[in-house]
PDB file of C-alpha atoms in Angstrom:
ATOM      1  CA  MET A   9      84.124   7.902 105.980  1.00 52.00           C
ATOM      2  CA  ASP A  10      79.997   7.681 105.902  1.00 56.00           C
ATOM      3  CA  THR A  11      80.663  11.485 105.819  1.00 54.00           C
ATOM      4  CA  LYS A  12      83.314  11.065 102.259  1.00 52.00           C
ATOM      5  CA  ILE A  13      80.328   7.792 100.956  1.00 51.00           C
ATOM      6  CA  ILE A  14      77.733  10.782 101.687  1.00 52.00           C
ATOM      7  CA  SER A  15      79.636  13.793  99.783  1.00 52.00           C
ATOM      8  CA  SER A  16      81.181  10.678  96.734  1.00 53.00           C
ATOM      9  CA  SER A  17      77.350  10.306  96.376  1.00 51.00           C
ATOM     10  CA  LEU A  18      76.517  13.763  96.160  1.00 48.00           C
ATOM     11  CA  ILE A  19      79.025  14.658  93.558  1.00 51.00           C
ATOM     12  CA  ALA A  20      78.394  11.279  91.667  1.00 51.00           C
ATOM     13  CA  VAL A  21      73.797  12.329  91.913  1.00 48.00           C
ATOM     14  CA  GLY A  22      75.518  16.005  90.242  1.00 50.00           C
ATOM     15  CA  ILE A  23      77.402  14.778  87.401  1.00 50.00           C
ATOM     16  CA  ILE A  24      74.262  12.821  87.201  1.00 49.00           C
ATOM     17  CA  ALA A  25      72.163  15.217  86.842  1.00 48.00           C
ATOM     18  CA  GLY A  26      73.693  17.624  84.390  1.00 50.00           C
ATOM     19  CA  ALA A  27      75.340  15.059  82.318  1.00 47.00           C
ATOM     20  CA  PHE A  28      71.106  14.275  81.737  1.00 47.00           C
ATOM     21  CA  THR A  29      70.673  17.988  81.243  1.00 51.00           C
ATOM     22  CA  LEU A  30      73.583  18.756  78.866  1.00 47.00           C
ATOM     23  CA  GLY A  31      72.084  15.827  77.508  1.00 49.00           C
ATOM     24  CA  ASN A  32      68.612  17.048  76.765  1.00 53.00           C
ATOM     25  CA  GLN A  33      70.142  20.654  76.088  1.00 50.00           C
ATOM     26  CA  LEU A  34      72.148  18.749  72.994  1.00 46.00           C
ATOM     27  CA  GLU A  35      68.887  16.799  71.823  1.00 48.00           C
ATOM     28  CA  GLN A  36      66.989  19.726  71.998  1.00 50.00           C
ATOM     29  CA  GLY A  37      69.761  21.410  69.555  1.00 49.00           C
ATOM     30  CA  ILE A  38      69.928  19.390  67.209  1.00 45.00           C
ATOM     31  CA  ARG A  39      67.051  18.464  66.891  1.00 51.00           C
ATOM     32  CA  GLY A  40      66.135  22.202  65.919  1.00 50.00           C
ATOM     33  CA  PHE A  41      69.337  22.031  63.679  1.00 45.00           C
ATOM     34  CA  LYS A  42      67.821  19.473  61.924  1.00 51.00           C
ATOM     35  CA  ASP A  43      64.319  21.215  61.613  1.00 52.00           C
ATOM     36  CA  ALA A  44      66.339  24.107  60.379  1.00 52.00           C
ATOM     37  CA  ASP A  45      68.136  22.131  57.423  1.00 59.00           C
ATOM     38  CA  ARG A  46      64.373  19.551  56.641  1.00 73.00           C
ATOM     39  CA  VAL A  47      63.538  21.025  53.228  1.00 73.00           C
ATOM     40  CA  VAL A  48      62.143  19.980  50.357  1.00 73.00           C
ATOM     41  CA  THR A  49      62.997  20.133  46.726  1.00 75.00           C
ATOM     42  CA  VAL A  50      59.640  20.356  44.263  1.00 74.00           C
ATOM     43  CA  LYS A  51      59.990  21.455  40.415  1.00 73.00           C
ATOM     44  CA  GLY A  52      56.521  22.203  39.029  1.00 73.00           C
ATOM     45  CA  LEU A  53      54.717  22.212  35.917  1.00 75.00           C
ATOM     46  CA  SER A  54      52.561  25.062  34.784  1.00 73.00           C
ATOM     47  CA  GLU A  55      50.318  24.844  31.936  1.00 79.00           C
ATOM     48  CA  LYS A  56      47.414  26.639  30.673  1.00 83.00           C
ATOM     49  CA  GLU A  57      44.673  28.065  28.132  1.00 89.00           C
ATOM     50  CA  VAL A  58      44.501  31.585  28.930  1.00 91.00           C
ATOM     51  CA  LYS A  59      42.443  34.306  27.161  1.00 93.00           C
ATOM     52  CA  ALA A  60      45.126  36.847  25.829  1.00 94.00           C
ATOM     53  CA  ASN A  61      44.199  40.044  28.080  1.00 93.00           C
ATOM     54  CA  HIS A  62      45.660  42.739  25.584  1.00 96.00           C
ATOM     55  CA  VAL A  63      45.479  43.203  21.734  1.00 96.00           C
ATOM     56  CA  ILE A  64      47.713  46.208  19.741  1.00 96.00           C
ATOM     57  CA  TRP A  65      45.077  47.125  16.416  1.00 95.00           C
ATOM     58  CA  PRO A  66      47.044  48.794  13.461  1.00 95.00           C
ATOM     59  CA  VAL A  67      43.901  49.924  11.567  1.00 94.00           C
ATOM     60  CA  SER A  68      44.574  51.767   8.481  1.00 93.00           C
ATOM     61  CA  PHE A  69      42.972  53.361   5.694  1.00 93.00           C
ATOM     62  CA  ARG A  70      44.356  54.446   2.063  1.00 93.00           C
ATOM     63  CA  GLU A  71      43.144  58.476   0.115  1.00 94.00           C
ATOM     64  CA  MET A  72      43.966  57.958  -3.306  1.00 94.00           C
ATOM     65  CA  GLY A  73      43.745  61.194  -6.021  1.00 94.00           C
ATOM     66  CA  ASN A  74      45.663  63.036  -8.560  1.00 94.00           C
ATOM     67  CA  ASP A  75      45.316  66.372  -6.169  1.00 94.00           C
ATOM     68  CA  LEU A  76      47.053  66.230  -3.175  1.00 94.00           C
ATOM     69  CA  SER A  77      45.105  68.371  -1.230  1.00 94.00           C
ATOM     70  CA  GLN A  78      41.801  67.046  -2.460  1.00 95.00           C
ATOM     71  CA  VAL A  79      43.035  63.904  -1.175  1.00 95.00           C
ATOM     72  CA  TYR A  80      44.424  65.259   2.665  1.00 95.00           C
ATOM     73  CA  ASP A  81      41.024  66.270   3.070  1.00 95.00           C
ATOM     74  CA  GLN A  82      39.259  63.095   2.173  1.00 95.00           C
ATOM     75  CA  LEU A  83      41.632  60.494   4.446  1.00 95.00           C
ATOM     76  CA  GLU A  84      40.191  63.296   7.310  1.00 95.00           C
ATOM     77  CA  VAL A  85      36.737  62.839   6.547  1.00 94.00           C
ATOM     78  CA  LYS A  86      37.917  59.094   6.510  1.00 94.00           C
ATOM     79  CA  GLN A  87      39.785  59.425   9.841  1.00 95.00           C
ATOM     80  CA  ASN A  88      36.934  61.119  11.594  1.00 94.00           C
ATOM     81  CA  MET A  89      35.062  58.819  10.213  1.00 93.00           C
ATOM     82  CA  VAL A  90      37.052  55.901  11.998  1.00 94.00           C
ATOM     83  CA  LEU A  91      37.945  57.256  15.431  1.00 95.00           C
ATOM     84  CA  LYS A  92      33.676  57.763  15.699  1.00 93.00           C
ATOM     85  CA  TYR A  93      33.910  54.333  14.889  1.00 93.00           C
ATOM     86  CA  LEU A  94      36.500  53.797  17.731  1.00 95.00           C
ATOM     87  CA  LYS A  95      34.641  55.654  20.559  1.00 95.00           C
ATOM     88  CA  ASP A  96      31.364  54.260  19.940  1.00 93.00           C
ATOM     89  CA  GLY A  97      32.275  51.321  20.042  1.00 93.00           C
ATOM     90  CA  GLY A  98      33.912  51.298  23.491  1.00 95.00           C
ATOM     91  CA  LEU A  99      37.054  52.692  23.279  1.00 96.00           C
ATOM     92  CA  THR A 100      38.968  55.921  24.226  1.00 96.00           C
ATOM     93  CA  ASP A 101      41.201  58.113  23.044  1.00 95.00           C
ATOM     94  CA  GLU A 102      43.908  57.072  25.143  1.00 96.00           C
ATOM     95  CA  GLU A 103      44.333  53.043  24.234  1.00 97.00           C
ATOM     96  CA  ILE A 104      44.489  55.420  20.223  1.00 97.00           C
ATOM     97  CA  THR A 105      47.176  56.170  18.324  1.00 96.00           C
ATOM     98  CA  ILE A 106      47.647  58.302  15.550  1.00 96.00           C
ATOM     99  CA  ALA A 107      50.168  57.720  13.712  1.00 95.00           C
ATOM    100  CA  ALA A 108      51.802  60.327  10.978  1.00 94.00           C
ATOM    101  CA  PRO A 109      50.449  59.534   6.910  1.00 94.00           C
ATOM    102  CA  LYS A 110      52.411  58.050   4.912  1.00 94.00           C
ATOM    103  CA  LEU A 111      52.427  59.405   1.218  1.00 94.00           C
ATOM    104  CA  ARG A 112      53.639  57.801  -1.804  1.00 91.00           C
ATOM    105  CA  ASP A 113      53.960  59.764  -4.947  1.00 90.00           C
ATOM    106  CA  ASN A 114      53.338  56.716  -7.317  1.00 84.00           C
ATOM    107  CA  LEU A 115      54.470  58.926 -10.612  1.00 81.00           C
ATOM    108  CA  ALA A 116      57.566  59.576  -9.347  1.00 79.00           C
ATOM    109  CA  ASP A 117      58.032  55.790  -7.201  1.00 73.00           C
ATOM    110  CA  ASN A 118      56.731  54.687 -10.400  1.00 67.00           C
ATOM    111  CA  TYR A 119      59.614  52.554 -13.371  1.00 64.00           C
ATOM    112  CA  GLY A 120      57.760  50.875 -15.651  1.00 60.00           C
ATOM    113  CA  SER A 121      55.687  52.253 -19.180  1.00 64.00           C
ATOM    114  CA  GLN A 122      52.433  52.169 -18.086  1.00 73.00           C
ATOM    115  CA  ARG A 123      50.893  55.563 -16.611  1.00 75.00           C
ATOM    116  CA  PRO A 124      49.264  55.015 -13.060  1.00 77.00           C
ATOM    117  CA  PRO A 125      45.965  55.438 -12.730  1.00 85.00           C
ATOM    118  CA  PHE A 126      45.992  57.730  -9.058  1.00 88.00           C
ATOM    119  CA  ARG A 127      49.547  60.653  -8.664  1.00 90.00           C
ATOM    120  CA  TYR A 128      48.941  59.952  -4.791  1.00 93.00           C
ATOM    121  CA  MET A 129      48.218  57.657  -2.389  1.00 93.00           C
ATOM    122  CA  ILE A 130      48.325  57.974   1.207  1.00 95.00           C
ATOM    123  CA  THR A 131      47.318  55.595   3.897  1.00 94.00           C
ATOM    124  CA  GLN A 132      47.372  56.773   7.481  1.00 95.00           C
ATOM    125  CA  VAL A 133      47.119  54.134  10.545  1.00 95.00           C
ATOM    126  CA  LEU A 134      45.585  53.510  13.899  1.00 96.00           C
ATOM    127  CA  THR A 135      46.906  51.461  16.446  1.00 96.00           C
ATOM    128  CA  ILE A 136      45.063  50.724  19.348  1.00 96.00           C
ATOM    129  CA  SER A 137      46.737  49.436  22.435  1.00 97.00           C
ATOM    130  CA  SER A 138      44.185  48.160  25.310  1.00 96.00           C
ATOM    131  CA  ASP A 139      43.514  45.095  27.864  1.00 96.00           C
ATOM    132  CA  LYS A 140      39.795  46.111  25.980  1.00 96.00           C
ATOM    133  CA  VAL A 141      40.484  42.309  24.033  1.00 96.00           C
ATOM    134  CA  ASP A 142      36.456  41.449  23.565  1.00 95.00           C
ATOM    135  CA  VAL A 143      35.863  44.940  22.161  1.00 96.00           C
ATOM    136  CA  VAL A 144      38.850  45.023  19.752  1.00 95.00           C
ATOM    137  CA  ARG A 145      37.369  41.567  18.008  1.00 93.00           C
ATOM    138  CA  LYS A 146      33.866  43.258  17.599  1.00 93.00           C
ATOM    139  CA  LEU A 147      35.374  45.703  16.241  1.00 93.00           C
ATOM    140  CA  ASP A 148      37.248  44.158  14.084  1.00 89.00           C
ATOM    141  CA  GLU A 149      34.532  41.793  12.744  1.00 87.00           C
ATOM    142  CA  ALA A 150      31.684  44.626  12.429  1.00 85.00           C
ATOM    143  CA  GLN A 151      34.056  46.690   9.666  1.00 84.00           C
ATOM    144  CA  ARG A 152      30.951  46.872   7.755  1.00 81.00           C
ATOM    145  CA  ASP A 153      29.534  50.126   9.072  1.00 81.00           C
ATOM    146  CA  LEU A 154      32.909  51.252   7.800  1.00 86.00           C
ATOM    147  CA  LEU A 155      32.095  49.791   4.727  1.00 85.00           C
ATOM    148  CA  LYS A 156      29.103  51.325   4.205  1.00 83.00           C
ATOM    149  CA  ALA A 157      30.486  53.983   4.805  1.00 81.00           C
ATOM    150  CA  GLY A 158      32.719  54.053   2.655  1.00 84.00           C
ATOM    151  CA  VAL A 159      35.749  53.679   4.227  1.00 88.00           C
ATOM    152  CA  GLY A 160      37.380  50.347   3.761  1.00 87.00           C
ATOM    153  CA  LEU A 161      40.434  49.373   6.022  1.00 86.00           C
ATOM    154  CA  THR A 162      43.599  47.468   4.723  1.00 84.00           C
ATOM    155  CA  ASN A 163      44.170  43.985   4.814  1.00 76.00           C
ATOM    156  CA  ASP A 164      47.715  44.281   5.389  1.00 76.00           C
ATOM    157  CA  TYR A 165      50.362  41.754   6.464  1.00 78.00           C
ATOM    158  CA  SER A 166      52.481  45.070   8.172  1.00 80.00           C
ATOM    159  CA  TYR A 167      49.819  45.511   9.677  1.00 83.00           C
ATOM    160  CA  MET A 168      48.043  42.428  11.494  1.00 89.00           C
ATOM    161  CA  THR A 169      46.246  41.940  14.987  1.00 92.00           C
ATOM    162  CA  LYS A 170      49.080  41.252  17.536  1.00 94.00           C
ATOM    163  CA  TYR A 171      47.189  39.100  21.361  1.00 95.00           C
ATOM    164  CA  SER A 172      49.168  39.270  24.510  1.00 93.00           C
ATOM    165  CA  TYR A 173      49.124  38.078  28.093  1.00 91.00           C
ATOM    166  CA  THR A 174      50.534  39.283  30.089  1.00 86.00           C
ATOM    167  CA  GLY A 175      48.883  37.748  33.869  1.00 82.00           C
ATOM    168  CA  LEU A 176      51.870  34.869  34.542  1.00 75.00           C
ATOM    169  CA  ASN A 177      53.073  35.826  37.866  1.00 72.00           C
ATOM    170  CA  GLU A 178      49.169  35.420  38.508  1.00 70.00           C
ATOM    171  CA  ILE A 179      49.209  31.347  36.945  1.00 64.00           C
ATOM    172  CA  LYS A 180      52.959  30.610  39.312  1.00 58.00           C
ATOM    173  CA  THR A 181      51.876  32.450  42.490  1.00 53.00           C
ATOM    174  CA  GLY A 182      48.749  31.164  42.573  1.00 51.00           C
ATOM    175  CA  ASP A 183      49.412  27.383  41.604  1.00 53.00           C
ATOM    176  CA  ASP A 184      52.235  26.972  43.076  1.00 51.00           C
ATOM    177  CA  ARG A 185      51.878  26.716  46.217  1.00 52.00           C
ATOM    178  CA  SER A 186      49.068  24.602  46.212  1.00 55.00           C
ATOM    179  CA  ARG A 187      50.257  21.717  43.758  1.00 52.00           C
ATOM    180  CA  HIS A 188      53.191  21.384  46.050  1.00 50.00           C
ATOM    181  CA  LYS A 189      51.384  20.857  48.446  1.00 52.00           C
ATOM    182  CA  ARG A 190      48.756  18.038  46.501  1.00 52.00           C
ATOM    183  CA  THR A 191      52.228  16.711  46.208  1.00 48.00           C
ATOM    184  CA  LEU A 192      53.380  15.537  49.123  1.00 49.00           C
ATOM    185  CA  LYS A 193      50.689  14.235  50.370  1.00 50.00           C
ATOM    186  CA  LYS A 194      52.116  10.553  48.729  1.00 48.00           C
ATOM    187  CA  PRO A 195      55.665   9.495  49.867  1.00 45.00           C
ATOM    188  CA  HIS A 196      59.342  10.381  48.501  1.00 46.00           C
ATOM    189  CA  ARG A 197      62.171   8.602  47.394  1.00 46.00           C
ATOM    190  CA  ASN A 198      64.197   9.673  50.567  1.00 43.00           C
ATOM    191  CA  LEU A 199      62.178  11.396  52.440  1.00 44.00           C
ATOM    192  CA  LEU A 200      60.487   9.653  55.212  1.00 44.00           C
ATOM    193  CA  TRP A 201      56.831  10.598  55.592  1.00 46.00           C
ATOM    194  CA  ILE A 202      54.959  11.339  58.244  1.00 46.00           C
ATOM    195  CA  PRO A 203      51.320  12.392  59.007  1.00 51.00           C
ATOM    196  CA  GLY A 204      50.442  16.467  59.674  1.00 53.00           C
ATOM    197  CA  SER A 205      53.672  17.324  58.080  1.00 56.00           C
ATOM    198  CA  THR A 206      53.479  20.601  56.918  1.00 62.00           C
ATOM    199  CA  PHE A 207      54.601  23.455  54.642  1.00 59.00           C
ATOM    200  CA  ARG A 208      56.754  26.224  56.571  1.00 61.00           C
ATOM    201  CA  LYS A 209      58.925  29.394  54.660  1.00 68.00           C
ATOM    202  CA  ILE A 210      60.369  28.912  51.575  1.00 70.00           C
ATOM    203  CA  ARG A 211      63.579  28.162  51.183  1.00 69.00           C
ATOM    204  CA  ARG A 212      64.511  28.953  47.927  1.00 72.00           C
ATOM    205  CA  ALA A 213      62.640  29.925  44.887  1.00 68.00           C
ATOM    206  CA  ASN A 214      63.611  29.815  40.934  1.00 68.00           C
ATOM    207  CA  GLN A 215      62.187  30.630  38.235  1.00 66.00           C
ATOM    208  CA  GLY A 216      62.799  28.190  34.463  1.00 69.00           C
ATOM    209  CA  ILE A 217      61.898  27.730  31.474  1.00 76.00           C
ATOM    210  CA  PHE A 218      58.174  29.574  30.416  1.00 78.00           C
ATOM    211  CA  SER A 219      56.410  30.174  27.090  1.00 85.00           C
ATOM    212  CA  ILE A 220      53.622  32.073  26.046  1.00 87.00           C
ATOM    213  CA  THR A 221      52.034  30.583  22.433  1.00 89.00           C
ATOM    214  CA  ASP A 222      48.787  31.295  20.253  1.00 90.00           C
ATOM    215  CA  ARG A 223      46.264  27.809  20.681  1.00 89.00           C
ATOM    216  CA  ASP A 224      46.458  28.163  17.028  1.00 88.00           C
ATOM    217  CA  GLU A 225      46.345  30.127  13.565  1.00 87.00           C
ATOM    218  CA  ASN A 226      43.061  31.052  13.924  1.00 88.00           C
ATOM    219  CA  THR A 227      42.781  31.820  17.642  1.00 90.00           C
ATOM    220  CA  PRO A 228      45.779  34.044  18.494  1.00 91.00           C
ATOM    221  CA  PHE A 229      43.881  35.780  21.295  1.00 92.00           C
ATOM    222  CA  ILE A 230      43.735  32.301  22.915  1.00 93.00           C
ATOM    223  CA  LYS A 231      47.141  31.739  24.599  1.00 92.00           C
ATOM    224  CA  ASN A 232      48.986  28.321  25.762  1.00 90.00           C
ATOM    225  CA  VAL A 233      51.081  29.041  28.453  1.00 87.00           C
ATOM    226  CA  ARG A 234      53.382  26.960  29.959  1.00 83.00           C
ATOM    227  CA  VAL A 235      55.955  27.528  33.108  1.00 78.00           C
ATOM    228  CA  VAL A 236      58.717  25.853  34.703  1.00 78.00           C
ATOM    229  CA  THR A 237      59.493  26.170  38.395  1.00 76.00           C
ATOM    230  CA  THR A 238      61.978  24.981  41.234  1.00 78.00           C
ATOM    231  CA  VAL A 239      60.792  25.954  44.847  1.00 78.00           C
ATOM    232  CA  GLU A 240      62.963  24.621  48.486  1.00 78.00           C
ATOM    233  CA  TYR A 241      60.817  24.796  51.745  1.00 75.00           C
ATOM    234  CA  PHE A 242      61.255  24.403  54.970  1.00 75.00           C
ATOM    235  CA  LEU A 243      58.948  21.477  56.174  1.00 70.00           C
ATOM    236  CA  LYS A 244      58.380  20.261  59.573  1.00 67.00           C
ATOM    237  CA  GLY A 245      57.446  16.246  60.179  1.00 58.00           C
ATOM    238  CA  LEU A 246      59.536  14.767  57.778  1.00 50.00           C
ATOM    239  CA  THR A 247      62.077  12.705  58.326  1.00 50.00           C
ATOM    240  CA  THR A 248      65.318  11.818  55.835  1.00 47.00           C
ATOM    241  CA  VAL A 249      66.335   8.226  55.601  1.00 43.00           C
TER     242      VAL A 249
END
């Protein structure tokens, strides 16, 4: 009888120990499962005023006359003067593209009764594509040197200077994570905040709407950049309620 009691007791102790061990394992597994699913979604807006970092500047000039060969020769002289001006100002050959000259025969294209003063007009365009925005702006503003040499650049809406900003990814990656961390310093709705909670890896990220616009019409080289992103982070120390 005593032997049976002892055996039964040992079996009961084994069952309890096994149940306790199993319970611990289940609790750890459930905790790990919860940790894996513990995420927070953060939507952030980046808005910055930045300087353009790329510029396309079409430089156009003309030559007119009645002798076509002479007009071409004079245009070539002007082109060499403009190229020297640009290179002396800090631009390179790789940043300058020379387009084919455009010839207009005013006599052939004239549909009025009045004879034009010059028969031929040739327009030449040199297009500058450069990241040296400040250099290009300085050259554009200091055209008096060319004017003194007898070269006047045309102001035509067909050849407008265009400024752009290409550092959008730097704004997103540089600002989003730090801004999202700052938002977690405050309790969130439906979340029980535990001090010391930290970010883990990103679960999912989505680039939303972004826009780049001129700050105003007088300073097109200054841009307003707006970027909206949505990021889901795995977290530690955060419990849903």
